Amino acid sequence: MEQFSDSNHNHDKKPDRKEKKSLTSKFRGNLKYQKYLFVYTCLLLPIIFYLGIRILPTLFTFNVGFRDWNLLSTDIQPFVGFENYVTLFKDEVFIKSIFNTLIYIVLGVSGQLLFGIVVALLLHKINRFVGFFRVIYFIPYVTSIVAISWVFQWILMGNGIINDVLINLGLPPQPFLNSPDQAIYVIIGAMIWQSIGFQMILFLAGLENIPEMLYEAANIDGASSWQKFWHVTLPLLNPTIVFSAVIGTITFIQVSFTQVVNMSMDGSGGPLDSTISVVVYIYQLAFRQFDMGLASAATVILFLFILALTIFQMKVLTKKFDY
Amino acid sequence: MYRKWQFMLLGILLLLVLAACSGGEEDSSSDAKTDESEGADGEITLEYWQYSFDSKVTLMDELIAEFEEANPGIKVEQTNFPYDQYNEQVAAQVPAGRGPDVINLFYGWVPTYVDAGYLQPLPQDAFPHDEIESEFFPLVEATKMDGEYWTIPTAVRTLALFYNKDLFEEAGLDPESPPTTWEELEDYAVQLTKADDSGRLEQSGMAWEPAQQGHQWLRDGLTIQAGGQVLSEDRKDVVWADDPAGLEAFKYWLSFPTDLGTSEQGFYTDDVTAFVTEKAAMNIDGSFRIGTLQSDAPDLNYAVAPLPGKDAQSTNSSFWTNGITAGVEGEKLEAATKFLEFLTSDDVMERWLDATGELPAKEAVAMQDKYVNDEIYGPFIESLPFANAHFFVDETKERDLVIDAANKVLMEGMDPEEAFNELVESTQELYDAYWSDK
């Protein structure tokens, strides 16, 4: 802070300057302003970056969604109003993809939370090999999704190991990823398995934050284990649950792309579009059919969808618990 | 003093960031054109794009060096993208005003690119229509639209029957006499199939994958073999269902995974893997697979035969083809034309076959004895005169429709006739949409 030492001397000159100079001298003259200016400028840089590569393109998407926009064409892209939206809502595949996305989120996120809490509670109880188990559960999360997807494909194929086990148990072999009825659940299962590690970490941190004395008090009152879980652990984990649900939903919408592309039998949400998610469909519209207009309109719908879902989650799940 | 510097630095940083953000929108298209086309001494640089396929990229590097030597003042730069991301990468460069001058495209994508105004017709003085039509195999007409040729290939590929000789012998079949008719193919497939007690396939007699070459086999192979056609002469109507041959071909195609029980979709993940690992005894695949088989399965004892036919012989053909993009003009266009002439010269075609396994696109080059009598390439070349390249208005969608039609029958138990009619109907919708604004 040595460099600011002479600034106090300038302080008195300030009021006599012209209007234009007064602002600069104001900053020059005041240590407090200077500090703020520096801090705000530093904070501003990422914002400008963020504006440039996130916010502006996002806003631009709204514009593109109202146009007949061929990605390969350099001509003027005509304005078509809501035509893209109308086309999308008449498009069976798009409706299917929205419906699938809902299944992915509802089953996937609740599964993630459930298994995350269970694993965290179990790990919270043990004292030995804690690190070992944490590693075991966390490894899938840091493994490449593509690699995992392909291993699952091999495990689950008609002549794969799971069907061998089923047959040895006297059960009929299952088509799994080759069946429009089963494929989506198989993919959700793989996604849940992969994200347990992340949820486990969040919930372990949440559990650490619950004061031991609340359990002691509950013990004195003669509460059963279930009552302790239901009335102490769960309410105090609420902030973690809300956070996990929101983050889980958003990441689920994102990763449902990689998983679906790599696990579905035709690499694009098959069989019979049974596993297609909105993001996969947006990708196909934009980069397979070059229809940026439709793709952007679909993106806007997805945006509104996530927005509504997040608000819903915040409102419904967030509750204040005071002990 | 220190303070002043601090402010200046911050100011510069801010300006830089702002410039970086705004620059992309307006300026790039103009400076891209001026920067790239001409160097300081009037040297012309052509940007050539093709997908990453090792043997093609290496050969192209050699060819470019020769071309540059023969044509001083012209430089060619090659850029490659993985096949899966090719369209995406091309598309991403268009709004930025950057991109290739000469581009290598899959023929099925060309209508989409022409439609978007991305390509310009080949200059007729260098590539007169009658010359193209007399020298090249007629299948190159798949990229003739609005009376213009938009692209020209160096090489083409055909589909043929790959079969595993060892598995033939094991099943008591003669590896020197592969199936030549539909009935024989059925018969062979059944004999080559093994299943366990629970009915699970252990060895597939015939690999069957609509998402791979299966949809091509159905359209350009089976349908025409049975005496049908997919498209009308003017390419506007899907006449697939007008002749009973269309449905007959569709049913025959589906009989492998259904009635005959010789095949299964996704068997050992896909047809190529199944054939390489000797889990599938026969497969319909293209000449482009030979390189993969040589490198991935050097010990595989296989042979190739022309596709089994019915009333007529027919096979599918496809090709990667070169076009000039719309913005290229003047001296640069001359250079691009020269480059295309070089790429379609007889000599380059011969070397292309040796290096990549793709067949010469000119009849006179392809039908030389040394190629026709080649053990591996022979059957592919032999098939060229009766090869057909379906005109796609949207390759991805048309492929998906065939896959869906098959899955409706296989997974949802739909009646094949109903699935076929739906396929024809929805394909017609694609064509109606394509032609509606022409």
Tab-separated table of N, CA, C and O in Angstrom, chain A residues 3-4 6 10 28 34 37-38 41 45 48-49 52 70-74 150 153-154 157-160 163-164 167 173 178-180 265-266 268 271-273 283 287-290, chain B residues 2-3 6-7 10 13-14 17-18 21 84 87-88 90-91 94-95 112-113 116 118 198 200-202 264-269 273 394 396-397 399-400 403-404 407-408 411-412:
chain	number	residue	atom	x	y	z
A	3	GLN	N	2.419	2.655	-2.346
A	3	GLN	CA	2.244	3.515	-3.511
A	3	GLN	C	1.125	4.533	-3.325
A	3	GLN	O	1.040	5.501	-4.051
A	4	PHE	N	0.263	4.304	-2.392
A	4	PHE	CA	-0.844	5.235	-2.199
A	4	PHE	C	-0.505	6.356	-1.223
A	4	PHE	O	-1.324	7.204	-0.937
A	6	ASP	N	1.190	9.056	-1.281
A	6	ASP	CA	1.089	10.477	-1.633
A	6	ASP	C	-0.334	10.881	-1.999
A	6	ASP	O	-0.615	12.030	-2.222
A	10	ASN	N	-3.097	14.879	-2.377
A	10	ASN	CA	-3.910	15.376	-3.483
A	10	ASN	C	-5.346	15.627	-3.072
A	10	ASN	O	-6.080	16.323	-3.741
A	28	ARG	N	-8.211	9.495	-8.131
A	28	ARG	CA	-6.793	9.611	-7.842
A	28	ARG	C	-6.585	10.019	-6.392
A	28	ARG	O	-5.631	9.618	-5.760
A	34	GLN	N	-9.825	4.229	-4.767
A	34	GLN	CA	-8.833	3.506	-5.554
A	34	GLN	C	-8.889	2.015	-5.292
A	34	GLN	O	-8.830	1.203	-6.209
A	37	LEU	N	-11.929	0.705	-6.930
A	37	LEU	CA	-11.776	0.660	-8.375
A	37	LEU	C	-10.978	-0.575	-8.780
A	37	LEU	O	-11.341	-1.313	-9.691
A	38	PHE	N	-9.889	-0.804	-8.051
A	38	PHE	CA	-9.026	-1.942	-8.360
A	38	PHE	C	-9.800	-3.259	-8.206
A	38	PHE	O	-9.819	-4.103	-9.087
A	41	THR	N	-12.501	-3.603	-10.851
A	41	THR	CA	-11.962	-3.905	-12.187
A	41	THR	C	-11.577	-5.378	-12.274
A	41	THR	O	-11.835	-6.050	-13.270
A	45	LEU	N	-13.446	-8.135	-14.971
A	45	LEU	CA	-12.855	-8.858	-16.108
A	45	LEU	C	-13.578	-10.169	-16.407
A	45	LEU	O	-13.999	-10.392	-17.536
A	48	ILE	N	-16.938	-9.514	-18.017
A	48	ILE	CA	-16.907	-9.184	-19.445
A	48	ILE	C	-16.724	-10.456	-20.266
A	48	ILE	O	-17.405	-10.695	-21.255
A	49	PHE	N	-15.813	-11.281	-19.797
A	49	PHE	CA	-15.588	-12.568	-20.452
A	49	PHE	C	-16.889	-13.377	-20.486
A	49	PHE	O	-17.294	-13.899	-21.512
A	52	GLY	N	-19.356	-12.029	-22.853
A	52	GLY	CA	-18.999	-12.281	-24.245
A	52	GLY	C	-19.261	-13.703	-24.681
A	52	GLY	O	-19.740	-13.939	-25.782
A	70	ASN	N	-30.344	-21.432	-41.669
A	70	ASN	CA	-29.545	-22.581	-42.110
A	70	ASN	C	-28.090	-22.308	-41.772
A	70	ASN	O	-27.534	-21.284	-42.156
A	71	LEU	N	-27.501	-23.230	-41.047
A	71	LEU	CA	-26.156	-23.011	-40.531
A	71	LEU	C	-25.124	-22.828	-41.639
A	71	LEU	O	-24.136	-22.124	-41.477
A	72	LEU	N	-25.342	-23.479	-42.774
A	72	LEU	CA	-24.331	-23.429	-43.825
A	72	LEU	C	-24.503	-22.227	-44.743
A	72	LEU	O	-23.654	-21.940	-45.555
A	73	SER	N	-25.619	-21.556	-44.614
A	73	SER	CA	-25.925	-20.488	-45.549
A	73	SER	C	-25.365	-19.165	-45.051
A	73	SER	O	-25.413	-18.859	-43.866
A	74	THR	N	-24.835	-18.379	-45.981
A	74	THR	CA	-24.308	-17.082	-45.576
A	74	THR	C	-25.277	-15.958	-45.948
A	74	THR	O	-25.005	-14.796	-45.707
A	150	TRP	N	-19.000	-47.429	-22.996
A	150	TRP	CA	-18.655	-48.573	-23.848
A	150	TRP	C	-18.526	-49.856	-23.058
A	150	TRP	O	-18.939	-50.921	-23.513
A	153	GLN	N	-21.912	-51.063	-22.541
A	153	GLN	CA	-22.449	-51.669	-23.763
A	153	GLN	C	-22.015	-53.117	-23.904
A	153	GLN	O	-22.813	-53.979	-24.247
A	154	TRP	N	-20.744	-53.361	-23.623
A	154	TRP	CA	-20.226	-54.728	-23.758
A	154	TRP	C	-20.802	-55.637	-22.688
A	154	TRP	O	-21.131	-56.783	-22.951
A	157	MET	N	-24.565	-56.391	-23.693
A	157	MET	CA	-25.005	-56.876	-25.009
A	157	MET	C	-25.538	-58.303	-24.920
A	157	MET	O	-25.381	-58.979	-23.910
A	158	GLY	N	-26.187	-58.734	-25.996
A	158	GLY	CA	-26.852	-60.033	-26.003
A	158	GLY	C	-25.974	-61.159	-25.496
A	158	GLY	O	-26.426	-62.020	-24.744
A	159	ASN	N	-24.709	-61.154	-25.902
A	159	ASN	CA	-23.794	-62.202	-25.461
A	159	ASN	C	-22.917	-61.728	-24.314
A	159	ASN	O	-21.868	-62.280	-24.051
A	160	GLY	N	-23.364	-60.685	-23.619
A	160	GLY	CA	-22.559	-60.106	-22.554
A	160	GLY	C	-22.664	-60.871	-21.248
A	160	GLY	O	-23.438	-61.823	-21.108
A	163	ASN	N	-26.114	-61.157	-19.284
A	163	ASN	CA	-27.034	-62.158	-19.814
A	163	ASN	C	-26.556	-63.568	-19.498
A	163	ASN	O	-27.374	-64.464	-19.277
A	164	ASP	N	-25.237	-63.767	-19.455
A	164	ASP	CA	-24.709	-65.078	-19.032
A	164	ASP	C	-25.196	-65.405	-17.625
A	164	ASP	O	-25.655	-66.503	-17.342
A	167	ILE	N	-28.907	-66.232	-17.549
A	167	ILE	CA	-29.212	-67.567	-18.062
A	167	ILE	C	-28.819	-68.638	-17.045
A	167	ILE	O	-29.552	-69.590	-16.806
A	173	PRO	N	-32.752	-64.211	-21.171
A	173	PRO	CA	-31.838	-63.101	-21.476
A	173	PRO	C	-32.622	-61.836	-21.831
A	173	PRO	O	-33.730	-61.916	-22.355
A	178	ASN	N	-30.951	-52.745	-26.424
A	178	ASN	CA	-31.599	-52.961	-27.717
A	178	ASN	C	-33.113	-52.903	-27.619
A	178	ASN	O	-33.807	-53.192	-28.582
A	179	SER	N	-33.628	-52.585	-26.434
A	179	SER	CA	-35.067	-52.589	-26.289
A	179	SER	C	-35.571	-51.180	-26.016
A	179	SER	O	-35.060	-50.490	-25.146
A	180	PRO	N	-36.600	-50.748	-26.767
A	180	PRO	CA	-37.124	-49.401	-26.517
A	180	PRO	C	-37.732	-49.270	-25.119
A	180	PRO	O	-37.897	-48.151	-24.639
A	265	MET	N	-28.066	-47.527	-29.052
A	265	MET	CA	-27.557	-48.488	-30.037
A	265	MET	C	-27.186	-47.841	-31.373
A	265	MET	O	-26.295	-48.306	-32.055
A	266	ASP	N	-27.849	-46.748	-31.758
A	266	ASP	CA	-27.470	-46.129	-33.024
A	266	ASP	C	-26.701	-44.829	-32.800
A	266	ASP	O	-26.472	-44.068	-33.733
A	268	SER	N	-27.645	-42.154	-31.490
A	268	SER	CA	-28.393	-40.899	-31.566
A	268	SER	C	-29.736	-40.993	-30.860
A	268	SER	O	-30.717	-40.427	-31.300
A	271	PRO	N	-33.021	-47.167	-29.356
A	271	PRO	CA	-33.868	-47.528	-30.500
A	271	PRO	C	-35.205	-46.785	-30.505
A	271	PRO	O	-35.773	-46.547	-29.441
A	272	LEU	N	-35.651	-46.442	-31.686
A	272	LEU	CA	-36.934	-45.766	-31.892
A	272	LEU	C	-37.071	-44.523	-31.024
A	272	LEU	O	-38.118	-44.267	-30.461
A	273	ASP	N	-35.999	-43.776	-30.919
A	273	ASP	CA	-35.989	-42.521	-30.160
A	273	ASP	C	-36.348	-42.700	-28.691
A	273	ASP	O	-36.756	-41.760	-28.030
A	283	TYR	N	-28.637	-31.081	-30.647
A	283	TYR	CA	-27.396	-31.320	-31.383
A	283	TYR	C	-27.693	-31.822	-32.799
A	283	TYR	O	-27.111	-31.360	-33.770
A	287	PHE	N	-26.418	-29.703	-35.933
A	287	PHE	CA	-25.209	-30.126	-36.630
A	287	PHE	C	-25.391	-31.326	-37.538
A	287	PHE	O	-24.460	-31.759	-38.194
A	288	ARG	N	-26.576	-31.902	-37.570
A	288	ARG	CA	-26.829	-32.952	-38.550
A	288	ARG	C	-27.740	-32.405	-39.646
A	288	ARG	O	-27.591	-32.708	-40.804
A	289	GLN	N	-28.696	-31.585	-39.244
A	289	GLN	CA	-29.605	-31.022	-40.248
A	289	GLN	C	-29.345	-29.547	-40.485
A	289	GLN	O	-30.032	-28.917	-41.277
A	290	PHE	N	-28.381	-28.980	-39.780
A	290	PHE	CA	-27.959	-27.587	-39.959
A	290	PHE	C	-29.093	-26.595	-39.751
A	290	PHE	O	-29.045	-25.491	-40.276
B	2	TYR	N	3.798	4.920	-10.674
B	2	TYR	CA	3.368	3.527	-10.597
B	2	TYR	C	1.862	3.418	-10.863
B	2	TYR	O	1.393	2.564	-11.595
B	3	ARG	N	1.155	4.382	-10.269
B	3	ARG	CA	-0.298	4.356	-10.386
B	3	ARG	C	-0.753	4.500	-11.837
B	3	ARG	O	-1.643	3.818	-12.308
B	6	GLN	N	-0.459	1.459	-13.624
B	6	GLN	CA	-1.487	0.512	-13.223
B	6	GLN	C	-2.772	0.765	-14.003
B	6	GLN	O	-3.380	-0.157	-14.559
B	7	PHE	N	-3.143	2.029	-14.077
B	7	PHE	CA	-4.380	2.379	-14.785
B	7	PHE	C	-4.279	2.042	-16.259
B	7	PHE	O	-5.209	1.490	-16.857
B	10	LEU	N	-4.586	-1.649	-16.801
B	10	LEU	CA	-5.972	-2.096	-16.667
B	10	LEU	C	-6.786	-1.695	-17.886
B	10	LEU	O	-7.575	-2.483	-18.415
B	13	LEU	N	-5.986	-3.840	-20.789
B	13	LEU	CA	-6.598	-5.149	-20.595
B	13	LEU	C	-8.069	-5.117	-20.947
B	13	LEU	O	-8.589	-5.975	-21.680
B	14	LEU	N	-8.751	-4.101	-20.436
B	14	LEU	CA	-10.178	-3.968	-20.697
B	14	LEU	C	-10.451	-3.864	-22.196
B	14	LEU	O	-11.325	-4.542	-22.732
B	17	VAL	N	-9.998	-7.144	-23.942
B	17	VAL	CA	-11.102	-8.077	-23.722
B	17	VAL	C	-12.304	-7.672	-24.562
B	17	VAL	O	-12.946	-8.497	-25.216
B	18	LEU	N	-12.575	-6.346	-24.552
B	18	LEU	CA	-13.709	-5.868	-25.334
B	18	LEU	C	-13.513	-6.162	-26.820
B	18	LEU	O	-14.424	-6.615	-27.503
B	21	CYS	N	-14.105	-9.681	-27.640
B	21	CYS	CA	-15.516	-10.075	-27.629
B	21	CYS	C	-16.248	-9.611	-28.873
B	21	CYS	O	-17.045	-10.321	-29.442
B	84	ASP	N	-16.880	-37.962	-37.457
B	84	ASP	CA	-18.071	-37.684	-36.656
B	84	ASP	C	-18.360	-36.195	-36.522
B	84	ASP	O	-19.488	-35.778	-36.365
B	87	ASN	N	-19.214	-32.417	-40.321
B	87	ASN	CA	-20.252	-31.438	-40.651
B	87	ASN	C	-20.310	-30.323	-39.626
B	87	ASN	O	-20.511	-29.161	-39.960
B	88	GLU	N	-20.157	-30.734	-38.379
B	88	GLU	CA	-20.226	-29.783	-37.281
B	88	GLU	C	-19.121	-28.737	-37.405
B	88	GLU	O	-19.350	-27.541	-37.262
B	90	VAL	N	-17.414	-27.930	-40.172
B	90	VAL	CA	-17.644	-27.097	-41.344
B	90	VAL	C	-18.687	-26.046	-40.995
B	90	VAL	O	-18.503	-24.854	-41.234
B	91	ALA	N	-19.763	-26.502	-40.382
B	91	ALA	CA	-20.852	-25.594	-40.040
B	91	ALA	C	-20.378	-24.496	-39.094
B	91	ALA	O	-20.770	-23.343	-39.211
B	94	VAL	N	-18.604	-21.567	-40.911
B	94	VAL	CA	-19.309	-20.728	-41.877
B	94	VAL	C	-19.674	-19.358	-41.312
B	94	VAL	O	-19.362	-18.335	-41.926
B	95	PRO	N	-20.314	-19.301	-40.132
B	95	PRO	CA	-20.677	-17.984	-39.617
B	95	PRO	C	-19.449	-17.113	-39.367
B	95	PRO	O	-19.528	-15.893	-39.405
B	112	THR	N	-27.628	-31.052	-49.317
B	112	THR	CA	-27.788	-30.116	-48.205
B	112	THR	C	-26.864	-28.918	-48.375
B	112	THR	O	-27.258	-27.773	-48.145
B	113	TYR	N	-25.643	-29.183	-48.792
B	113	TYR	CA	-24.676	-28.101	-48.955
B	113	TYR	C	-25.047	-27.209	-50.145
B	113	TYR	O	-24.916	-25.999	-50.070
B	116	ALA	N	-27.874	-24.969	-49.252
B	116	ALA	CA	-27.503	-23.852	-48.385
B	116	ALA	C	-26.674	-22.808	-49.128
B	116	ALA	O	-26.308	-21.786	-48.558
B	118	TYR	N	-23.661	-23.293	-50.281
B	118	TYR	CA	-22.281	-23.380	-49.806
B	118	TYR	C	-21.310	-23.665	-50.951
B	118	TYR	O	-20.155	-23.272	-50.887
B	198	SER	N	-30.465	-71.773	-24.909
B	198	SER	CA	-31.492	-70.785	-24.591
B	198	SER	C	-31.899	-69.973	-25.824
B	198	SER	O	-32.720	-69.075	-25.721
B	200	ARG	N	-29.838	-68.152	-27.608
B	200	ARG	CA	-28.983	-66.987	-27.859
B	200	ARG	C	-28.022	-67.296	-28.986
B	200	ARG	O	-27.442	-68.367	-29.043
B	201	LEU	N	-27.825	-66.312	-29.865
B	201	LEU	CA	-26.883	-66.503	-30.961
B	201	LEU	C	-25.464	-66.623	-30.423
B	201	LEU	O	-25.044	-65.814	-29.602
B	202	GLU	N	-24.743	-67.622	-30.892
B	202	GLU	CA	-23.316	-67.691	-30.555
B	202	GLU	C	-22.473	-67.276	-31.743
B	202	GLU	O	-21.426	-66.674	-31.602
B	264	GLU	N	-28.696	-60.699	-35.555
B	264	GLU	CA	-29.210	-59.953	-34.418
B	264	GLU	C	-28.597	-58.566	-34.483
B	264	GLU	O	-27.391	-58.419	-34.686
B	265	GLN	N	-29.433	-57.568	-34.312
B	265	GLN	CA	-28.924	-56.205	-34.323
B	265	GLN	C	-28.070	-55.984	-33.079
B	265	GLN	O	-28.426	-56.429	-31.988
B	266	GLY	N	-26.934	-55.324	-33.238
B	266	GLY	CA	-26.081	-55.052	-32.089
B	266	GLY	C	-25.334	-56.288	-31.599
B	266	GLY	O	-24.822	-56.309	-30.493
B	267	PHE	N	-25.261	-57.329	-32.451
B	267	PHE	CA	-24.539	-58.556	-32.090
B	267	PHE	C	-23.044	-58.226	-31.994
B	267	PHE	O	-22.454	-57.744	-32.958
B	268	TYR	N	-22.462	-58.443	-30.844
B	268	TYR	CA	-21.094	-57.987	-30.565
B	268	TYR	C	-20.906	-56.522	-30.973
B	268	TYR	O	-19.988	-56.167	-31.703
B	269	THR	N	-21.801	-55.718	-30.485
B	269	THR	CA	-21.919	-54.264	-30.693
B	269	THR	C	-22.175	-53.831	-32.140
B	269	THR	O	-23.045	-53.023	-32.364
B	273	THR	N	-17.226	-55.314	-35.870
B	273	THR	CA	-16.604	-55.995	-34.735
B	273	THR	C	-16.915	-57.484	-34.777
B	273	THR	O	-16.035	-58.319	-34.548
B	394	ASP	N	-31.450	-35.977	-47.468
B	394	ASP	CA	-30.967	-35.827	-46.100
B	394	ASP	C	-30.488	-37.194	-45.645
B	394	ASP	O	-31.273	-38.023	-45.209
B	396	THR	N	-28.730	-38.432	-43.135
B	396	THR	CA	-28.951	-38.870	-41.756
B	396	THR	C	-30.394	-39.287	-41.524
B	396	THR	O	-30.671	-40.340	-40.950
B	397	LYS	N	-31.312	-38.439	-41.996
B	397	LYS	CA	-32.726	-38.718	-41.721
B	397	LYS	C	-33.210	-39.945	-42.462
B	397	LYS	O	-33.963	-40.750	-41.918
B	399	ARG	N	-31.497	-42.456	-43.369
B	399	ARG	CA	-30.928	-43.623	-42.697
B	399	ARG	C	-31.740	-43.929	-41.437
B	399	ARG	O	-32.122	-45.072	-41.193
B	400	ASP	N	-32.030	-42.874	-40.652
B	400	ASP	CA	-32.792	-43.080	-39.422
B	400	ASP	C	-34.166	-43.685	-39.701
B	400	ASP	O	-34.654	-44.504	-38.928
B	403	ILE	N	-33.771	-47.364	-40.195
B	403	ILE	CA	-33.499	-48.000	-38.900
B	403	ILE	C	-34.790	-48.113	-38.091
B	403	ILE	O	-35.098	-49.169	-37.521
B	404	ASP	N	-35.555	-47.029	-38.078
B	404	ASP	CA	-36.805	-47.033	-37.315
B	404	ASP	C	-37.792	-48.059	-37.862
B	404	ASP	O	-38.461	-48.749	-37.089
B	407	ASN	N	-36.730	-51.368	-36.662
B	407	ASN	CA	-36.961	-51.545	-35.231
B	407	ASN	C	-38.439	-51.700	-34.887
B	407	ASN	O	-38.785	-52.388	-33.934
B	408	LYS	N	-39.289	-51.037	-35.681
B	408	LYS	CA	-40.725	-51.188	-35.420
B	408	LYS	C	-41.145	-52.643	-35.602
B	408	LYS	O	-41.951	-53.165	-34.844
B	411	MET	N	-38.825	-54.815	-32.773
B	411	MET	CA	-39.009	-54.574	-31.343
B	411	MET	C	-40.459	-54.384	-30.952
B	411	MET	O	-40.836	-54.628	-29.817
B	412	GLU	N	-41.260	-53.852	-31.879
B	412	GLU	CA	-42.647	-53.586	-31.503
B	412	GLU	C	-43.600	-54.543	-32.202
B	412	GLU	O	-44.819	-54.425	-32.044
